[in-house]
XYZ file of C-alpha atoms in Angstrom:
497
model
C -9.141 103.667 30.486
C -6.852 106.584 30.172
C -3.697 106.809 27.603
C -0.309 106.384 29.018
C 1.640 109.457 30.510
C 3.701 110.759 27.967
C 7.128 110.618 28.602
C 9.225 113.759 29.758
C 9.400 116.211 26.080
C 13.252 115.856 26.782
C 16.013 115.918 26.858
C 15.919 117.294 23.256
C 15.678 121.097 23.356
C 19.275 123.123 23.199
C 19.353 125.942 24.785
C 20.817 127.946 22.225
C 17.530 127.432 19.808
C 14.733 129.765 20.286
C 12.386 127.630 21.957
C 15.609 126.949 24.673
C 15.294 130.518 25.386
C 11.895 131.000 26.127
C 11.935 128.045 28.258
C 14.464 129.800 30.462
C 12.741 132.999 30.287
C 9.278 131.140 31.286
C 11.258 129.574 34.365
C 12.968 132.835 35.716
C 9.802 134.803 35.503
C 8.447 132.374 37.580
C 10.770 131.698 39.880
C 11.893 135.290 40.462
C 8.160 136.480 41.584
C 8.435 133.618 44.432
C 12.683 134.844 45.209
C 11.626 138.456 44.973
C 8.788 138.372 46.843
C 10.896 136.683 49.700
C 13.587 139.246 49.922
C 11.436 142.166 48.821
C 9.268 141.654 51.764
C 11.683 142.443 54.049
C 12.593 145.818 53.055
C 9.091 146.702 53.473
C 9.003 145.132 57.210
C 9.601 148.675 59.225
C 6.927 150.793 56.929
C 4.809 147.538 57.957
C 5.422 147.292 61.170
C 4.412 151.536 61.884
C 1.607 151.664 59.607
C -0.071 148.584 61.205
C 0.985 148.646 65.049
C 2.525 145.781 64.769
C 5.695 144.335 66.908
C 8.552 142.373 66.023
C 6.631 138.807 66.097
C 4.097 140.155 63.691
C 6.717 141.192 61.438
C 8.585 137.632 61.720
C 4.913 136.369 61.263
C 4.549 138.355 57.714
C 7.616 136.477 56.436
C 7.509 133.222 57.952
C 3.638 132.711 56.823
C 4.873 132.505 53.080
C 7.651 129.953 54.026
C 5.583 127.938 55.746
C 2.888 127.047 53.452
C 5.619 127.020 50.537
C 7.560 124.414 52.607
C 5.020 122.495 54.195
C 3.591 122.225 50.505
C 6.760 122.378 48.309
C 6.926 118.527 48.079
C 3.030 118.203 47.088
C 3.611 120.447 44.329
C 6.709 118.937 43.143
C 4.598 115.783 43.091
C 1.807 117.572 41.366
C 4.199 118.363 38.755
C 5.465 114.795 37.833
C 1.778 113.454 37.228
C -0.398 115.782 36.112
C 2.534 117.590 33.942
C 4.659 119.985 34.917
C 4.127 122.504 32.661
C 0.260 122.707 34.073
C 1.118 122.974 37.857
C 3.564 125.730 37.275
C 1.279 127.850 35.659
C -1.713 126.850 38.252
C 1.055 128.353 40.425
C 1.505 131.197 38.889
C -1.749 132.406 38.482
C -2.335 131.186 42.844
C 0.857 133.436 43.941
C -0.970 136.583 41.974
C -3.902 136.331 43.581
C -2.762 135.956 47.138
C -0.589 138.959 46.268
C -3.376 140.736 45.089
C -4.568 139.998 48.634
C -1.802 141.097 50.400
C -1.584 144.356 48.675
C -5.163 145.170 49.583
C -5.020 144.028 53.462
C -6.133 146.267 55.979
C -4.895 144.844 58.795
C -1.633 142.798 59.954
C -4.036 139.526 60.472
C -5.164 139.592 57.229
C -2.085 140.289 55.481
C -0.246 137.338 57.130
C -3.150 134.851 56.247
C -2.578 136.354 52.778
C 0.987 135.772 52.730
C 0.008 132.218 53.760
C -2.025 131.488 50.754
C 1.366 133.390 48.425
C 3.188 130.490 49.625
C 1.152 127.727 48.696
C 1.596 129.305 44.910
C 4.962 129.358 45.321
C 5.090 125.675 46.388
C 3.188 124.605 43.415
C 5.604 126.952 41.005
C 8.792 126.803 42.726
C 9.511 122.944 41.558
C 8.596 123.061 38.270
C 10.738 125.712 37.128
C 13.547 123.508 37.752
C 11.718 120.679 36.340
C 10.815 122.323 33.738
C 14.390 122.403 32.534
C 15.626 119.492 33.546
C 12.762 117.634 31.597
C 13.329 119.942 28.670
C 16.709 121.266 27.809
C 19.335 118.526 26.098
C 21.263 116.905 29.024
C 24.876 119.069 27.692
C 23.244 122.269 28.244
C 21.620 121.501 31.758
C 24.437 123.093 33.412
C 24.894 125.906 31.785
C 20.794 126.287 31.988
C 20.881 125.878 35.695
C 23.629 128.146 36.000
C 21.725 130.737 34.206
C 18.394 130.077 35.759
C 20.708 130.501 39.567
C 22.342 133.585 38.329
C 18.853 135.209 36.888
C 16.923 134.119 39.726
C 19.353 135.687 42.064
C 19.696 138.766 40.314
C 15.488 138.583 40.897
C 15.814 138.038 44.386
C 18.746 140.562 44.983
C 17.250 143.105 42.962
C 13.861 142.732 45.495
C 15.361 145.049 48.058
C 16.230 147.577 46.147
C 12.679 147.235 44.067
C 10.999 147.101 47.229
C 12.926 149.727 48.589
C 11.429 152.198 45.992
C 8.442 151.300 46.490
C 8.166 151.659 49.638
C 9.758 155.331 49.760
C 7.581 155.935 46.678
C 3.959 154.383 46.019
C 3.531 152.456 49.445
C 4.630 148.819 51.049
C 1.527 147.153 49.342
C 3.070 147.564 45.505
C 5.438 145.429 46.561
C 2.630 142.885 46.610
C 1.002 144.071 43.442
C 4.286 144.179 41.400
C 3.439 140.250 41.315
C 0.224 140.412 39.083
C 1.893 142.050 35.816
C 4.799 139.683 36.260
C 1.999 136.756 36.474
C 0.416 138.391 33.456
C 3.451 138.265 31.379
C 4.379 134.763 32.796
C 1.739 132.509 31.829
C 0.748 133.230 28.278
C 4.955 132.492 27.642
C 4.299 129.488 29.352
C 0.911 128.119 27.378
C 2.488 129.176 23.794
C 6.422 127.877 24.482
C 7.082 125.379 26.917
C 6.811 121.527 26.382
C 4.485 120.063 28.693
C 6.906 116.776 30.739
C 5.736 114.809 33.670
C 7.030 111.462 35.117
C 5.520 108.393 33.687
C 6.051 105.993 36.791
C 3.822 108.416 38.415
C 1.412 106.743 40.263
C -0.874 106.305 43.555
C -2.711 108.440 45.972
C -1.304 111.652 46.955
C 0.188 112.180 50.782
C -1.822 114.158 52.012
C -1.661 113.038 55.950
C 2.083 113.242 55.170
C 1.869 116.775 54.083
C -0.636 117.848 56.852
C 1.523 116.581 59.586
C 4.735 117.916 58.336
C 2.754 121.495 58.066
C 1.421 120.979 61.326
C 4.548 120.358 62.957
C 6.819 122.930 61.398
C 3.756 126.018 61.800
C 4.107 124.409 66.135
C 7.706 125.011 66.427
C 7.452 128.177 64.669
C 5.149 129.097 67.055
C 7.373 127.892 69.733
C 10.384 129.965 68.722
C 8.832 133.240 68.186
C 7.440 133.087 71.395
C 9.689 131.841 73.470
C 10.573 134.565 75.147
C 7.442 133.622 77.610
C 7.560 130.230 78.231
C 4.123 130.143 78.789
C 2.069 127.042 78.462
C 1.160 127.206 75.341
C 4.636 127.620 74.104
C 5.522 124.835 75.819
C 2.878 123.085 74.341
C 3.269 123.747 70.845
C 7.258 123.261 71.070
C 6.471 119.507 71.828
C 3.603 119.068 69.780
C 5.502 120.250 67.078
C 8.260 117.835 68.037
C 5.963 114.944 68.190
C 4.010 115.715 64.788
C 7.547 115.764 63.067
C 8.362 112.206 64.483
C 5.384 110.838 63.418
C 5.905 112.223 59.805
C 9.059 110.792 59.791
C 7.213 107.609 61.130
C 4.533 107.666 58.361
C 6.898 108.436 55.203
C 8.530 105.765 55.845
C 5.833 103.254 56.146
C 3.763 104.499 52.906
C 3.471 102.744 49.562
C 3.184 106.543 48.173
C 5.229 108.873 50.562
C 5.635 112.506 49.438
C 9.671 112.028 50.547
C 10.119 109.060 49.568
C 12.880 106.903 51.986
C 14.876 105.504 49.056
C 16.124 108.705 47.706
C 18.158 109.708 49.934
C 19.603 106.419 49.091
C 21.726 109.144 47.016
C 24.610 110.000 49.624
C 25.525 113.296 47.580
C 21.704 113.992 47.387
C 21.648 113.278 51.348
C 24.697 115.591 51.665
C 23.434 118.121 50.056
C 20.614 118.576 51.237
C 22.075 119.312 54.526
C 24.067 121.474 53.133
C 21.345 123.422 52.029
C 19.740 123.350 55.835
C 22.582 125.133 57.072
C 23.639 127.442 54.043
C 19.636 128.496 53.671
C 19.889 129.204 57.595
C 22.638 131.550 57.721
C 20.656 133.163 54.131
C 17.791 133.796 55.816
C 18.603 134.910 59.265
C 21.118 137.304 57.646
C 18.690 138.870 54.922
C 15.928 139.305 57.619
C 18.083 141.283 59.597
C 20.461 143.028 57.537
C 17.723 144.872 56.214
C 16.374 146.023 59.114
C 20.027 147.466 60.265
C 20.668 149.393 57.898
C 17.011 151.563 58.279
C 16.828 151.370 61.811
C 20.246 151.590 63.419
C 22.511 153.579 60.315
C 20.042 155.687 59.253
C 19.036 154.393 55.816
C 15.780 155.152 53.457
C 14.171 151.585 52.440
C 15.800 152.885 49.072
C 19.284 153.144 49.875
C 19.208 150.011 52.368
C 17.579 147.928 48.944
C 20.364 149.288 46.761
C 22.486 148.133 49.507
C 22.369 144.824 48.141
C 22.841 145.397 44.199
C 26.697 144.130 44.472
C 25.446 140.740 44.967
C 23.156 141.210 42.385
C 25.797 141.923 39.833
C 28.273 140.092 40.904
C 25.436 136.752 40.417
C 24.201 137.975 37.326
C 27.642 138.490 35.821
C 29.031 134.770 37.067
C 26.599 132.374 38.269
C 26.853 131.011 34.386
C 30.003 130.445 34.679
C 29.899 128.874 37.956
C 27.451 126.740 37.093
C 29.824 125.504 34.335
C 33.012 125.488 36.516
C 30.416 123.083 38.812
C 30.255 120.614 35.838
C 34.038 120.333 35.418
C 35.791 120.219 38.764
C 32.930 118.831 40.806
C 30.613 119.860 43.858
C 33.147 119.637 46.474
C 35.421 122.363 46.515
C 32.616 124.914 45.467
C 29.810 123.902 48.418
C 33.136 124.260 50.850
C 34.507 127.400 49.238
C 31.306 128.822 49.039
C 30.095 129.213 52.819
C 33.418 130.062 53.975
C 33.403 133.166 51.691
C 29.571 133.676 52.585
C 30.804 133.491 56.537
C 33.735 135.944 56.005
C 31.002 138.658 54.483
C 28.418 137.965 57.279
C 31.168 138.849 60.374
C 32.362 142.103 57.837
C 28.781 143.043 58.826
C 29.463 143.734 62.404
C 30.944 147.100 61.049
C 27.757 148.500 60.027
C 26.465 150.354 62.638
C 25.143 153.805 63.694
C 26.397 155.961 60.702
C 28.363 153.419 58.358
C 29.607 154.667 55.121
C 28.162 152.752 52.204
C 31.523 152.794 50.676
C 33.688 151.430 53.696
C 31.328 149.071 55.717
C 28.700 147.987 53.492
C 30.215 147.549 50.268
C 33.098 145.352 51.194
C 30.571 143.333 53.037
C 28.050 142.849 50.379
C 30.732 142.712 47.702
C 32.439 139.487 49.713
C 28.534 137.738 49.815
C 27.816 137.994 46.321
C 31.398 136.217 45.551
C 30.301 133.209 48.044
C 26.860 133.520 46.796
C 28.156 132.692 43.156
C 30.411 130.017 44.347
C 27.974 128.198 46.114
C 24.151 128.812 44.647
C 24.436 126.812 40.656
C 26.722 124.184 41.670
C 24.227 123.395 44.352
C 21.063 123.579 42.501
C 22.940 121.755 39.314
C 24.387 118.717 42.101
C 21.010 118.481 43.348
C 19.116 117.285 39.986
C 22.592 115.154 39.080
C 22.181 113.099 42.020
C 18.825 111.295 41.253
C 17.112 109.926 38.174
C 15.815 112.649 35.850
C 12.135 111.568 36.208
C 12.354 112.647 40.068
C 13.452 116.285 38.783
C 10.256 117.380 40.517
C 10.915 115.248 43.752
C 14.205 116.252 44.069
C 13.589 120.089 43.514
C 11.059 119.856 45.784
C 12.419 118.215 48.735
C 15.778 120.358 48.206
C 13.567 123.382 48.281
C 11.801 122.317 51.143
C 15.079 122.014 52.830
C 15.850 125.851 52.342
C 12.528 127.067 52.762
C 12.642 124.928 55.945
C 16.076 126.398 57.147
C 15.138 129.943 56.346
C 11.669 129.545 58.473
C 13.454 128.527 61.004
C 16.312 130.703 61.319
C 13.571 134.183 61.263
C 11.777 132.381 63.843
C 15.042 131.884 66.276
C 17.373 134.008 65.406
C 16.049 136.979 66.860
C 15.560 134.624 70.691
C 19.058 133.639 70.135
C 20.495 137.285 70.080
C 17.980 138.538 72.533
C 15.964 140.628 70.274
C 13.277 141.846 72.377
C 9.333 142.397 70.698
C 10.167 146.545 70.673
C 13.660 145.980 69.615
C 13.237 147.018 65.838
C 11.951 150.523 67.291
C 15.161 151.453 69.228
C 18.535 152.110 67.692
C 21.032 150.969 70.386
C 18.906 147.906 71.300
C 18.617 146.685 67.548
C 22.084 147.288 67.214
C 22.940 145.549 70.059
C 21.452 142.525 69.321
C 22.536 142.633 65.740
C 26.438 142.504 67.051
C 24.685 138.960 68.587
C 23.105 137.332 65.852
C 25.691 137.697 62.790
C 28.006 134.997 64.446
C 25.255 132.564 64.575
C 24.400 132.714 60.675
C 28.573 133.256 60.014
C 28.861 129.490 62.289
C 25.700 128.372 60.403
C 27.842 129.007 57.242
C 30.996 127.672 58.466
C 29.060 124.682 59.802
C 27.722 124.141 55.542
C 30.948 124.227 54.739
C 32.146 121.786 56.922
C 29.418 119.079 55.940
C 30.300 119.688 52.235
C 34.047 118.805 52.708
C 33.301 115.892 54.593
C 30.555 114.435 52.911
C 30.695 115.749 49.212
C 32.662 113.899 46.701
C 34.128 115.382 43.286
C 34.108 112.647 40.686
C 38.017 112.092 39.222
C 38.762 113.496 36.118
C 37.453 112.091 32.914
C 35.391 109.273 35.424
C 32.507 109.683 32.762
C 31.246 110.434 29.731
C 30.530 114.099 29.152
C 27.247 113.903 28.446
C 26.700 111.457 31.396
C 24.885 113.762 33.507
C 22.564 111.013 35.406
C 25.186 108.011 35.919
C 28.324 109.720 36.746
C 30.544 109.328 39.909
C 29.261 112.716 41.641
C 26.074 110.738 41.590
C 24.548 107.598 43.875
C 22.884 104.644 41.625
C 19.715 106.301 40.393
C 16.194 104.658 41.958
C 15.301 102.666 38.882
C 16.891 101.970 35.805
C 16.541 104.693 33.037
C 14.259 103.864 30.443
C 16.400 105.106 27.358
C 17.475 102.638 25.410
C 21.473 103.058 24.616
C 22.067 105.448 27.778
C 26.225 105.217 27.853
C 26.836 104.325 31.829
C-alpha cells in the first residue's frame, strides 16, 4: 500500500526569501525555452524555407507541429503534474524539449524537422503547466500576484527577445542554433530545479489517465489543421479531414463529459470567470499568433529587413513587458480582471492596424516603432492579469488543471490562426517569395487578428466581473468575488471565506 500524496509544499514560501527566488528563476527558465522557441522559430522561417525547398505550408507546418502536440498534450501534462508531483514532470519536460531540439537542429530535411518539432511540443506540454503550478503550489498566497506578474513579464521578455535572438542567429551561425540554444538553457534549468524547488502535487489525485480523451482531441485538432492549410484545393482529402476533424472534436466533447476521470473535467468551468476567460484567451491568443507569424515575415520579405533587424524589431515589447508586467500583475489584484482583459485587446488591436504602414521600405523609426511600441503597452495590460485571473478562479489544487486547459486554449487559438490566416487573406503557397504578393495579402490579414482582438475585448466586458472594493479579505486569493465557488471545499483548516 503506498503512503498518502503529500499535500501541495505551500503556500508557505515568500517570494522575497531566497528559496522564493530560485523558484521563479527555475519557472522562467523553463517556461521561456517553450515561449522562445515559439516566437524564435519564426524569424528563422524564410532561411528555412530557401535552404530546404520548402513552400509556405511547410513553413506553417514547422510551427504548427510544436503547437499541436503541446496542445493536444498540454492537459495530460498538467494532469501529470498534480499526481506524480509537479516538480518531477516539469523537469521530465525539460530534459524532452532539449532533446527534440537537439533533433531539430540536426535535421536534414523539412520532414524530419517538422516531426522533430512535433516531439518539442510534447516537452513543452509536460513543462508548460507546471511552471505555473509550480508557483501557485509554492509561493505564500500574498505574493502570488506579484509572482505571476513577474513570471508574465520575464516570460515575455523570453519570448520577445526570441526574434531578435533568433534573428542573430540566423544572420550569424545558421537557423539550426536556434534549436540548439535550447540544450544549455535545459542544462542550466534542471539542476536549479532538483536542488531548489519544493516538490507539490494534488492529493485528490486519483484514477486512470484520459488517454482516449487526449488521442481524440489530438486527432481532431492535427484534421482541421490539415484542413485549413490546404484548403486552397478542396480536394477530397481536405474535405475529408475538415469533417473528420469536426466529428473527432464532438465526440471528445461527448466522452469528457461522460468520464469518471476526464482530462477537462465538465465541472470546472462551473467557474463563469474561468469559462470567460478562457475564451478570452481563444481570441486574444488568435490575433497573437496570426500576427507574430506574419509580422515577421513582412518585415524580411516585403521592407527589406535582415532576420537581425526584423528580431530587434520587436525589443519595444520586450521592454516595455519586462519593465511593467510586475506592476500589472499587481494593478490586476487591486482593481480586478475586467477593465484590464477589455483595455488590453483594444490597445493590442490599435497596434495590429498601425501595422498596415509597414510596407516596401518602412522606416524603423516611423512605421514600426509606433506599432510595436502600442503592442507591448496592450501586451502588459492584458498578459499577468490574465494568467493571475486564471489560477484565482478555481481551487488551488487544480493549479495544474487550470494552467493546462488555459494553455491549451492559447496554444489551440494560435494553431489555428497560422493554419487559416494565411487562406483567409489569400496567401498563396509561393506568396512568401514575392514582395508585392506578400504584401498584398498582409494589407488582408492584419484586420482579421485586429477584429480577433476587438472581438477578446468584447467577451471580457461582457462576461468578466471585477469584485467591489474591499469584497474580501486580502489574502483571500481562492474565495473572493472575482472567483466562482471552488470544486470542493479547501482542506485548510481556518481558511477566512
Amino acid at each position: 500500500m503506498t503512503a498518502p500524496a503529500a499535500p501541495p509544499a505551500g503556500p508557505e514560501v515568500p517570494l522575497a526569501s531566497a528559496k522564493g527566488r530560485w523558484i521563479l528563476l527555475t519557472t522562467v527558465l523553463g517556461s521561456s525555452m517553450a515561449l522562445l522557441d515559439s516566437t524564435v522559430v519564426n524569424v528563422a522561417l524564410p532561411r528555412i524555407g530557401r535552404d530546404l525547398g520548402a513552400d509556405l505550408a511547410v513553413l506553417q507546418w514547422t510551427v504548427n507541429a510544436y503547437l499541436l502536440t503541446l496542445a493536444g498534450l498540454i492537459l495530460v501534462g498538467g494532469a501529470l503534474g498534480d499526481r506524480f508531483g509537479r516538480r518531477r514532470i516539469f523537469v521530465l519536460g525539460v530534459v524532452w524539449f532539449a532533446v527534440g531540439s537537439l533533433l531539430c537542429g540536426i535535421a536534414p530535411n523539412a520532414g524530419i524537422l517538422v516531426a522533430a518539432r512535433a516531439l518539442q511540443g510534447i516537452g513543452g506540454a509536460l513543462l508548460t503547466p507546471g511552471s505555473l503550478a509550480l508557483i501557485q503550489g509554492s509561493i505564500r498566497a500574498e505574493d502570488r500576484g506579484r509572482a505571476v506578474g513577474l513570471w508574465s513579464g520575464l516570460g515575455g521578455v523570453g519570448a520577445a527577445v526570441g526574434p531578435f535572438l533568433g534573428g542573430w542567429l540566423v544572420d550569424g551561425p545558421g537557423w539550426r542554433w536556434v534549436f540548439l540554444l535550447n540544450v544549455p538553457l535545459a542544462a542550466l534549468c534542471v539542476p536549479v530545479a532538483l536542488r531548489h524547488v519544493p516538490e507539490s502535487r494534488d492529493p485528490q489525485a486519483h484514477g486512470r489517465f484520459d488517454i482516449a480523451g487526449s488521442v481524440l482531441g489530438a486527432a481532431a485538432l492535427a484534421l482541421l489543421t490539415y484542413a485549413l492549410i490546404e484548403a486552397r484545393s478542396a480536394t477530397v482529402p481536405v474535405v475529408v479531414a475538415a469533417v473528420g476533424g469536426l466529428l473527432l472534436a464532438g465526440a471528445f466533447v461527448r466522452l469528457e463529459r461522460r468520464r469518471a476521470d476526464p482530462m477537462m473535467p465538465p465541472g470546472i468551468f462551473s467557474s463563469r470567470l474561468f469559462t470567460a476567460v478562457n475564451v478570452v484567451t481563444l481570441f486574444v491568443y488568435a490575433a497573437l499568433g496570426g500576427f507574430f507569424f506574419l509580422v515577421v515575415l513582412q518585415l524580411q520579405v516585403v521592407s527589406g529587413y535582415s532576420a537581425l533587424a526584423a528580431g530587434a524589431a520587436m525589443l519595444p515589447t520586450t521592454v516595455l513587458m519586462l519593465l511593467l508586467s510586475a506592476r500589472s500583475g499587481e494593478l490586476g489584484e487591486r482593481i480586478g480582471p475586467r477593465i484590464p482583459l477589455t483595455v488590453g485587446p483594444l490597445v493590442c488591436a490599435a497596434g495590429v492596424l498601425l501595422m498596415l504602414r509597414v510596407g516596401p521600405g518602412a522606416s524603423y523609426a516611423e512605421d514600426v516603432l509606433p506599432a510595436m511600441a502600442v503592442m507591448g503597452l496592450g501586451l502588459v495590460a492584458l498578459v499577468a492579469p490574465l494568467t493571475a485571473t486564471v489560477l484565482a478562479s478555481v481551487n488551488p489544487g487544480r493549479a495544474g488543471l487550470a494552467s493546462g486547459i488555459n494553455n491549451a486554449a492559447a496554444r489551440v487559438a494560435g494553431l489555428l490562426a497560422v493554419a487559416a490566416l494565411p487562406l483567409l487573406a489569400g496567401m498563396g503557397p509561393e506568396a512568401y517569395r514575392s514582395a508585392a504578393e506578400f504584401d498584398a495579402a498582409f494589407g488582408r490579414a492584419m484586420p482579421w487578428c485586429a477584429g480577433a482582438f476587438v472581438v477578446g475585448a468584447a467577451v471580457a466586458w461582457a462576461t468578466v466581473r471585477s469584485p467591489a472594493p474591499g469584497a474580501c479579505h486580502p489574502q483571500c486569493h481562492t474565495h473572493c468575488a472575482m472567483a466562482a465557488p471552488p470544486l470542493e471545499p479547501p482542506r485548510e483548516e481556518g481558511r477566512r471565506p
